[in-house]
Amino acid sequence: QDGLKQCLAEFRQQLAWVERLDVTLGPVADPVSQRASASDAVDPENDFQREMSFYRQAQAAVLEALPRLQKLQVPTRRPDDYFAEMAKSDQQMQKIRQKLKSKQEAMERSEKAKQLRAMRKYGKKVQVEILQRRQKEKKNMLNAVKKYQKGLSDKLDFLDEEQTSSQGNKKGSASQRTKKGPNAKRRYKNQKFGFGGKKKGSKWNTKESFNDVSSFQSKVAHNKGPGKGGRGGKGGKKALNKRPGKRARQKMKNRAR
């Protein structure tokens, strides 16, 4: 005990209270029971009682210290233009922002992927339903055809249904085509070049031109004219480049041997 008192005397500094700002008090009086809770036993295992005792003790210290500070003219409120330095640097905050941004982007990507998977699943479901319906219709039609072939039924309603469905599809496609119309490229070309028009028709065959054979030349038509290389002609490139027959080629090989 003597050694502790000696150490306390060594590091104790005789300073004014405004330099130390130490307040040691008991808890403030309980407003419900109108008595201090210091005499009451506080259960340390009870979190609520323990925290309330800390709170009342801090409240008592504030009620004791604030009037003393006001007497010493020490400001107790933060001024409006007070600048407090951040606990973390700007670089660290920038890293945190980038991390949060990357997490948000990852969550958005995962959400989009979930939506795409759901859409694909729904599309597959619709496709399977359509295929099942078509198979069912095909099966019903084949059964009706078999019954008709065996003489069990004399109705041909399935043919009427097939024709009406095909006509409905044709009408729907035709209406789509008429509603759609030409695209922008086709409209621009029509505006620039026009829609063409009726040609003069000078190369068309008519009844008179078909029956007119006055300009027909048999020698020219059958390749018998001069310089055409026919039998009666003088011969041209065809006669010069004519390949010899098989016997002539065999004789030429024998001579070469």
mmCIF file of C-alpha atoms in Angstrom:
data_model
loop_
_atom_site.group_PDB
_atom_site.id
_atom_site.type_symbol
_atom_site.label_atom_id
_atom_site.label_comp_id
_atom_site.label_asym_id
_atom_site.label_seq_id
_atom_site.Cartn_x
_atom_site.Cartn_y
_atom_site.Cartn_z
ATOM 1 C CA GLN A 1 0.000 0.000 0.000
ATOM 2 C CA ASP A 2 2.859 2.379 0.785
ATOM 3 C CA GLY A 3 4.466 1.665 -2.581
ATOM 4 C CA LEU A 4 1.196 2.377 -4.436
ATOM 5 C CA LYS A 5 0.772 5.680 -2.638
ATOM 6 C CA GLN A 6 4.354 6.625 -3.517
ATOM 7 C CA CYS A 7 3.785 5.845 -7.227
ATOM 8 C CA LEU A 8 0.536 7.827 -7.171
ATOM 9 C CA ALA A 9 2.315 10.836 -5.707
ATOM 10 C CA GLU A 10 5.022 10.629 -8.402
ATOM 11 C CA PHE A 11 2.772 10.768 -11.492
ATOM 12 C CA ARG A 12 0.079 12.995 -9.980
ATOM 13 C CA GLN A 13 0.114 16.485 -11.493
ATOM 14 C CA GLN A 14 -1.378 19.415 -9.627
ATOM 15 C CA LEU A 15 -3.343 20.909 -12.554
ATOM 16 C CA ALA A 16 -6.544 22.913 -12.694
ATOM 17 C CA TRP A 17 -9.810 21.026 -13.207
ATOM 18 C CA VAL A 18 -10.313 22.558 -16.639
ATOM 19 C CA GLU A 19 -7.106 20.808 -17.714
ATOM 20 C CA ARG A 20 -8.144 17.464 -16.219
ATOM 21 C CA LEU A 21 -11.949 17.407 -16.714
ATOM 22 C CA ASP A 22 -12.369 14.461 -14.370
ATOM 23 C CA VAL A 23 -15.730 13.825 -12.707
ATOM 24 C CA THR A 24 -16.372 10.951 -10.362
ATOM 25 C CA LEU A 25 -19.960 10.516 -9.239
ATOM 26 C CA GLY A 26 -22.474 7.866 -8.559
ATOM 27 C CA PRO A 27 -25.506 7.165 -10.744
ATOM 28 C CA VAL A 28 -28.229 9.773 -10.949
ATOM 29 C CA ALA A 29 -31.436 9.178 -9.033
ATOM 30 C CA ASP A 30 -33.961 6.878 -10.673
ATOM 31 C CA PRO A 31 -36.969 8.988 -11.798
ATOM 32 C CA VAL A 32 -39.348 6.103 -11.102
ATOM 33 C CA SER A 33 -38.245 5.138 -7.593
ATOM 34 C CA GLN A 34 -36.808 8.638 -6.765
ATOM 35 C CA ARG A 35 -33.688 7.130 -5.258
ATOM 36 C CA ALA A 36 -30.162 6.468 -6.378
ATOM 37 C CA SER A 37 -29.478 3.030 -7.732
ATOM 38 C CA ALA A 38 -26.036 2.863 -6.142
ATOM 39 C CA SER A 39 -27.472 1.325 -3.006
ATOM 40 C CA ASP A 40 -29.446 -1.105 -5.105
ATOM 41 C CA ALA A 41 -27.624 -4.201 -6.183
ATOM 42 C CA VAL A 42 -27.140 -4.337 -9.943
ATOM 43 C CA ASP A 43 -27.067 -7.795 -11.409
ATOM 44 C CA PRO A 44 -24.002 -7.930 -13.709
ATOM 45 C CA GLU A 45 -25.612 -10.708 -15.731
ATOM 46 C CA ASN A 46 -28.638 -8.530 -16.489
ATOM 47 C CA ASP A 47 -27.701 -6.519 -19.563
ATOM 48 C CA PHE A 48 -30.492 -3.989 -19.199
ATOM 49 C CA GLN A 49 -29.672 -3.098 -15.545
ATOM 50 C CA ARG A 50 -25.960 -2.894 -16.256
ATOM 51 C CA GLU A 51 -26.371 -0.568 -19.247
ATOM 52 C CA MET A 52 -28.876 1.612 -17.377
ATOM 53 C CA SER A 53 -26.451 2.057 -14.489
ATOM 54 C CA PHE A 54 -23.737 3.178 -16.934
ATOM 55 C CA TYR A 55 -26.177 5.561 -18.562
ATOM 56 C CA ARG A 56 -27.273 7.128 -15.243
ATOM 57 C CA GLN A 57 -23.685 7.533 -14.085
ATOM 58 C CA ALA A 58 -22.764 9.327 -17.338
ATOM 59 C CA GLN A 59 -25.876 11.484 -16.986
ATOM 60 C CA ALA A 60 -24.865 12.505 -13.446
ATOM 61 C CA ALA A 61 -21.357 13.428 -14.665
ATOM 62 C CA VAL A 62 -22.822 15.619 -17.439
ATOM 63 C CA LEU A 63 -25.160 17.391 -15.009
ATOM 64 C CA GLU A 64 -22.198 18.096 -12.724
ATOM 65 C CA ALA A 65 -19.633 19.131 -15.373
ATOM 66 C CA LEU A 66 -21.737 21.367 -17.673
ATOM 67 C CA PRO A 67 -22.444 24.155 -15.095
ATOM 68 C CA ARG A 68 -18.774 24.188 -14.065
ATOM 69 C CA LEU A 69 -17.680 24.533 -17.714
ATOM 70 C CA GLN A 70 -20.192 27.346 -18.295
ATOM 71 C CA LYS A 71 -18.810 29.194 -15.252
ATOM 72 C CA LEU A 72 -15.302 28.886 -16.685
ATOM 73 C CA GLN A 73 -16.659 30.118 -20.087
ATOM 74 C CA VAL A 74 -15.583 26.973 -21.888
ATOM 75 C CA PRO A 75 -17.710 26.311 -25.031
ATOM 76 C CA THR A 76 -19.559 23.014 -24.914
ATOM 77 C CA ARG A 77 -21.232 23.053 -28.348
ATOM 78 C CA ARG A 78 -19.556 22.453 -31.689
ATOM 79 C CA PRO A 79 -19.450 25.562 -33.928
ATOM 80 C CA ASP A 80 -21.193 25.510 -37.307
ATOM 81 C CA ASP A 81 -17.933 25.874 -39.265
ATOM 82 C CA TYR A 82 -16.167 23.093 -37.384
ATOM 83 C CA PHE A 83 -14.175 20.802 -39.671
ATOM 84 C CA ALA A 84 -13.557 17.276 -38.458
ATOM 85 C CA GLU A 85 -11.041 15.094 -40.278
ATOM 86 C CA MET A 86 -12.332 11.770 -41.525
ATOM 87 C CA ALA A 87 -11.157 8.664 -39.705
ATOM 88 C CA LYS A 88 -10.420 6.988 -43.068
ATOM 89 C CA SER A 89 -8.446 8.460 -45.939
ATOM 90 C CA ASP A 90 -9.922 9.338 -49.328
ATOM 91 C CA GLN A 91 -8.088 6.429 -50.961
ATOM 92 C CA GLN A 92 -9.616 3.970 -48.533
ATOM 93 C CA MET A 93 -13.093 5.454 -49.091
ATOM 94 C CA GLN A 94 -12.562 5.229 -52.866
ATOM 95 C CA LYS A 95 -11.683 1.539 -52.518
ATOM 96 C CA ILE A 96 -14.822 0.997 -50.461
ATOM 97 C CA ARG A 97 -16.938 2.776 -53.102
ATOM 98 C CA GLN A 98 -15.443 0.660 -55.882
ATOM 99 C CA LYS A 99 -16.075 -2.508 -53.892
ATOM 100 C CA LEU A 100 -19.692 -1.522 -53.253
ATOM 101 C CA LYS A 101 -20.118 -0.649 -56.930
ATOM 102 C CA SER A 102 -18.686 -4.000 -58.040
ATOM 103 C CA LYS A 103 -21.024 -5.811 -55.622
ATOM 104 C CA GLN A 104 -24.009 -3.899 -56.978
ATOM 105 C CA GLU A 105 -23.029 -4.702 -60.587
ATOM 106 C CA ALA A 106 -22.603 -8.376 -59.690
ATOM 107 C CA MET A 107 -26.069 -8.401 -58.104
ATOM 108 C CA GLU A 108 -27.558 -6.766 -61.226
ATOM 109 C CA ARG A 109 -25.847 -9.319 -63.480
ATOM 110 C CA SER A 110 -27.117 -12.202 -61.364
ATOM 111 C CA GLU A 111 -30.628 -10.722 -61.449
ATOM 112 C CA LYS A 112 -30.501 -10.420 -65.244
ATOM 113 C CA ALA A 113 -29.234 -13.995 -65.498
ATOM 114 C CA LYS A 114 -32.143 -15.168 -63.325
ATOM 115 C CA GLN A 115 -34.607 -13.329 -65.550
ATOM 116 C CA LEU A 116 -33.071 -14.846 -68.696
ATOM 117 C CA ARG A 117 -33.220 -18.329 -67.188
ATOM 118 C CA ALA A 118 -36.852 -17.796 -66.238
ATOM 119 C CA MET A 119 -37.661 -16.570 -69.760
ATOM 120 C CA ARG A 120 -35.884 -19.549 -71.326
ATOM 121 C CA LYS A 121 -37.726 -21.912 -69.007
ATOM 122 C CA TYR A 122 -41.040 -20.297 -69.916
ATOM 123 C CA GLY A 123 -40.196 -20.454 -73.646
ATOM 124 C CA LYS A 124 -39.315 -24.140 -73.378
ATOM 125 C CA LYS A 125 -42.543 -24.780 -71.517
ATOM 126 C CA VAL A 126 -44.581 -23.050 -74.240
ATOM 127 C CA GLN A 127 -42.696 -24.931 -76.950
ATOM 128 C CA VAL A 128 -43.325 -28.273 -75.256
ATOM 129 C CA GLU A 129 -47.029 -27.443 -74.913
ATOM 130 C CA ILE A 130 -47.256 -26.567 -78.618
ATOM 131 C CA LEU A 131 -45.475 -29.790 -79.633
ATOM 132 C CA GLN A 132 -47.739 -31.861 -77.385
ATOM 133 C CA ARG A 133 -50.828 -30.193 -78.846
ATOM 134 C CA ARG A 134 -49.628 -30.859 -82.404
ATOM 135 C CA GLN A 135 -48.860 -34.484 -81.587
ATOM 136 C CA LYS A 136 -52.282 -34.877 -80.035
ATOM 137 C CA GLU A 137 -53.978 -33.365 -83.112
ATOM 138 C CA LYS A 138 -51.923 -35.600 -85.405
ATOM 139 C CA LYS A 139 -52.796 -38.662 -83.351
ATOM 140 C CA ASN A 140 -56.501 -37.817 -83.404
ATOM 141 C CA MET A 141 -56.389 -37.306 -87.163
ATOM 142 C CA LEU A 142 -54.603 -40.648 -87.731
ATOM 143 C CA ASN A 143 -57.138 -42.416 -85.538
ATOM 144 C CA ALA A 144 -59.980 -40.843 -87.534
ATOM 145 C CA VAL A 145 -58.334 -41.909 -90.814
ATOM 146 C CA LYS A 146 -57.928 -45.493 -89.559
ATOM 147 C CA LYS A 147 -61.558 -45.611 -88.469
ATOM 148 C CA TYR A 148 -62.644 -44.327 -91.892
ATOM 149 C CA GLN A 149 -60.476 -46.900 -93.700
ATOM 150 C CA LYS A 150 -61.863 -49.745 -91.597
ATOM 151 C CA GLY A 151 -65.415 -48.583 -92.205
ATOM 152 C CA LEU A 152 -66.088 -47.795 -88.576
ATOM 153 C CA SER A 153 -66.869 -44.190 -89.401
ATOM 154 C CA ASP A 154 -68.169 -42.388 -92.475
ATOM 155 C CA LYS A 155 -67.335 -38.851 -91.338
ATOM 156 C CA LEU A 156 -64.580 -36.775 -92.894
ATOM 157 C CA ASP A 157 -64.649 -33.918 -90.403
ATOM 158 C CA PHE A 158 -60.901 -34.102 -89.838
ATOM 159 C CA LEU A 159 -60.289 -33.067 -93.464
ATOM 160 C CA ASP A 160 -62.538 -30.031 -93.062
ATOM 161 C CA GLU A 161 -60.716 -29.052 -89.868
ATOM 162 C CA GLU A 162 -57.346 -29.399 -91.591
ATOM 163 C CA GLN A 163 -58.498 -27.263 -94.541
ATOM 164 C CA THR A 164 -59.946 -24.579 -92.283
ATOM 165 C CA SER A 165 -56.754 -24.479 -90.193
ATOM 166 C CA SER A 166 -54.575 -24.206 -93.336
ATOM 167 C CA GLN A 167 -56.840 -21.509 -94.771
ATOM 168 C CA GLY A 168 -56.707 -19.650 -91.480
ATOM 169 C CA ASN A 169 -52.914 -19.801 -91.511
ATOM 170 C CA LYS A 170 -52.830 -18.566 -95.126
ATOM 171 C CA LYS A 171 -55.204 -15.714 -94.346
ATOM 172 C CA GLY A 172 -53.189 -14.768 -91.311
ATOM 173 C CA SER A 173 -49.930 -14.747 -93.268
ATOM 174 C CA ALA A 174 -51.546 -12.757 -96.106
ATOM 175 C CA SER A 175 -52.942 -10.210 -93.667
ATOM 176 C CA GLN A 176 -49.509 -9.941 -92.053
ATOM 177 C CA ARG A 177 -47.939 -9.357 -95.452
ATOM 178 C CA THR A 178 -50.485 -6.720 -96.402
ATOM 179 C CA LYS A 179 -50.164 -4.989 -93.070
ATOM 180 C CA LYS A 180 -46.396 -5.079 -93.131
ATOM 181 C CA GLY A 181 -45.895 -3.516 -96.563
ATOM 182 C CA PRO A 182 -42.543 -2.669 -98.163
ATOM 183 C CA ASN A 183 -39.624 -1.799 -95.945
ATOM 184 C CA ALA A 184 -37.823 1.561 -95.843
ATOM 185 C CA LYS A 185 -35.161 0.506 -98.370
ATOM 186 C CA ARG A 186 -37.780 -0.578 -100.909
ATOM 187 C CA ARG A 187 -39.763 2.630 -100.433
ATOM 188 C CA TYR A 188 -36.617 4.737 -100.958
ATOM 189 C CA LYS A 189 -35.774 2.891 -104.183
ATOM 190 C CA ASN A 190 -39.336 3.227 -105.430
ATOM 191 C CA GLN A 191 -39.198 6.949 -104.756
ATOM 192 C CA LYS A 192 -35.813 7.323 -106.463
ATOM 193 C CA PHE A 193 -36.181 5.032 -109.479
ATOM 194 C CA GLY A 194 -39.932 4.710 -109.787
ATOM 195 C CA PHE A 195 -41.874 1.514 -110.297
ATOM 196 C CA GLY A 196 -40.617 0.883 -113.837
ATOM 197 C CA GLY A 197 -43.288 0.621 -116.486
ATOM 198 C CA LYS A 198 -44.373 -1.269 -119.530
ATOM 199 C CA LYS A 199 -41.513 -1.982 -121.922
ATOM 200 C CA LYS A 200 -41.807 -1.503 -125.692
ATOM 201 C CA GLY A 201 -42.064 -5.257 -126.313
ATOM 202 C CA SER A 202 -40.009 -5.287 -129.543
ATOM 203 C CA LYS A 203 -38.577 -8.748 -128.754
ATOM 204 C CA TRP A 204 -41.887 -10.348 -127.953
ATOM 205 C CA ASN A 205 -43.208 -13.051 -130.280
ATOM 206 C CA THR A 206 -46.568 -12.498 -131.887
ATOM 207 C CA LYS A 207 -48.696 -14.605 -134.158
ATOM 208 C CA GLU A 208 -47.521 -12.737 -137.283
ATOM 209 C CA SER A 209 -43.814 -12.881 -136.341
ATOM 210 C CA PHE A 210 -44.131 -16.575 -135.562
ATOM 211 C CA ASN A 211 -45.674 -17.373 -138.950
ATOM 212 C CA ASP A 212 -43.266 -15.111 -140.900
ATOM 213 C CA VAL A 213 -40.376 -17.298 -142.225
ATOM 214 C CA SER A 214 -39.144 -14.960 -144.988
ATOM 215 C CA SER A 215 -35.887 -14.163 -143.197
ATOM 216 C CA PHE A 216 -35.070 -17.832 -142.559
ATOM 217 C CA GLN A 217 -31.786 -19.030 -144.146
ATOM 218 C CA SER A 218 -31.236 -22.752 -144.057
ATOM 219 C CA LYS A 219 -27.478 -22.566 -144.763
ATOM 220 C CA VAL A 220 -26.888 -20.258 -141.875
ATOM 221 C CA ALA A 221 -29.250 -22.196 -139.605
ATOM 222 C CA HIS A 222 -27.651 -25.594 -140.370
ATOM 223 C CA ASN A 223 -24.059 -24.340 -140.350
ATOM 224 C CA LYS A 224 -23.572 -24.785 -144.128
ATOM 225 C CA GLY A 225 -22.535 -21.278 -145.072
ATOM 226 C CA PRO A 226 -19.103 -20.228 -146.384
ATOM 227 C CA GLY A 227 -16.327 -20.458 -143.805
ATOM 228 C CA LYS A 228 -18.423 -22.581 -141.461
ATOM 229 C CA GLY A 229 -16.416 -25.763 -141.894
ATOM 230 C CA GLY A 230 -19.276 -27.953 -143.168
ATOM 231 C CA ARG A 231 -19.082 -30.784 -145.643
ATOM 232 C CA GLY A 232 -19.572 -28.594 -148.727
ATOM 233 C CA GLY A 233 -17.610 -25.638 -147.415
ATOM 234 C CA LYS A 234 -13.951 -24.797 -147.673
ATOM 235 C CA GLY A 235 -13.323 -25.696 -144.058
ATOM 236 C CA GLY A 236 -12.292 -23.482 -141.206
ATOM 237 C CA LYS A 237 -10.987 -23.886 -137.691
ATOM 238 C CA LYS A 238 -13.211 -26.924 -137.147
ATOM 239 C CA ALA A 239 -11.691 -28.754 -140.149
ATOM 240 C CA LEU A 240 -8.148 -27.863 -139.138
ATOM 241 C CA ASN A 241 -8.594 -28.962 -135.541
ATOM 242 C CA LYS A 242 -10.537 -32.121 -136.362
ATOM 243 C CA ARG A 243 -9.327 -35.102 -134.373
ATOM 244 C CA PRO A 244 -8.284 -38.180 -136.490
ATOM 245 C CA GLY A 245 -10.281 -41.378 -136.157
ATOM 246 C CA LYS A 246 -9.420 -44.378 -134.056
ATOM 247 C CA ARG A 247 -7.834 -46.374 -136.888
ATOM 248 C CA ALA A 248 -5.723 -43.433 -137.984
ATOM 249 C CA ARG A 249 -4.479 -42.933 -134.439
ATOM 250 C CA GLN A 250 -3.609 -46.662 -134.209
ATOM 251 C CA LYS A 251 -1.641 -46.497 -137.478
ATOM 252 C CA MET A 252 0.263 -43.485 -136.234
ATOM 253 C CA LYS A 253 1.194 -45.352 -133.022
ATOM 254 C CA ASN A 254 2.411 -48.386 -135.032
ATOM 255 C CA ARG A 255 4.565 -46.186 -137.236
ATOM 256 C CA ALA A 256 6.113 -44.552 -134.213
ATOM 257 C CA ARG A 257 7.103 -47.962 -132.849
#
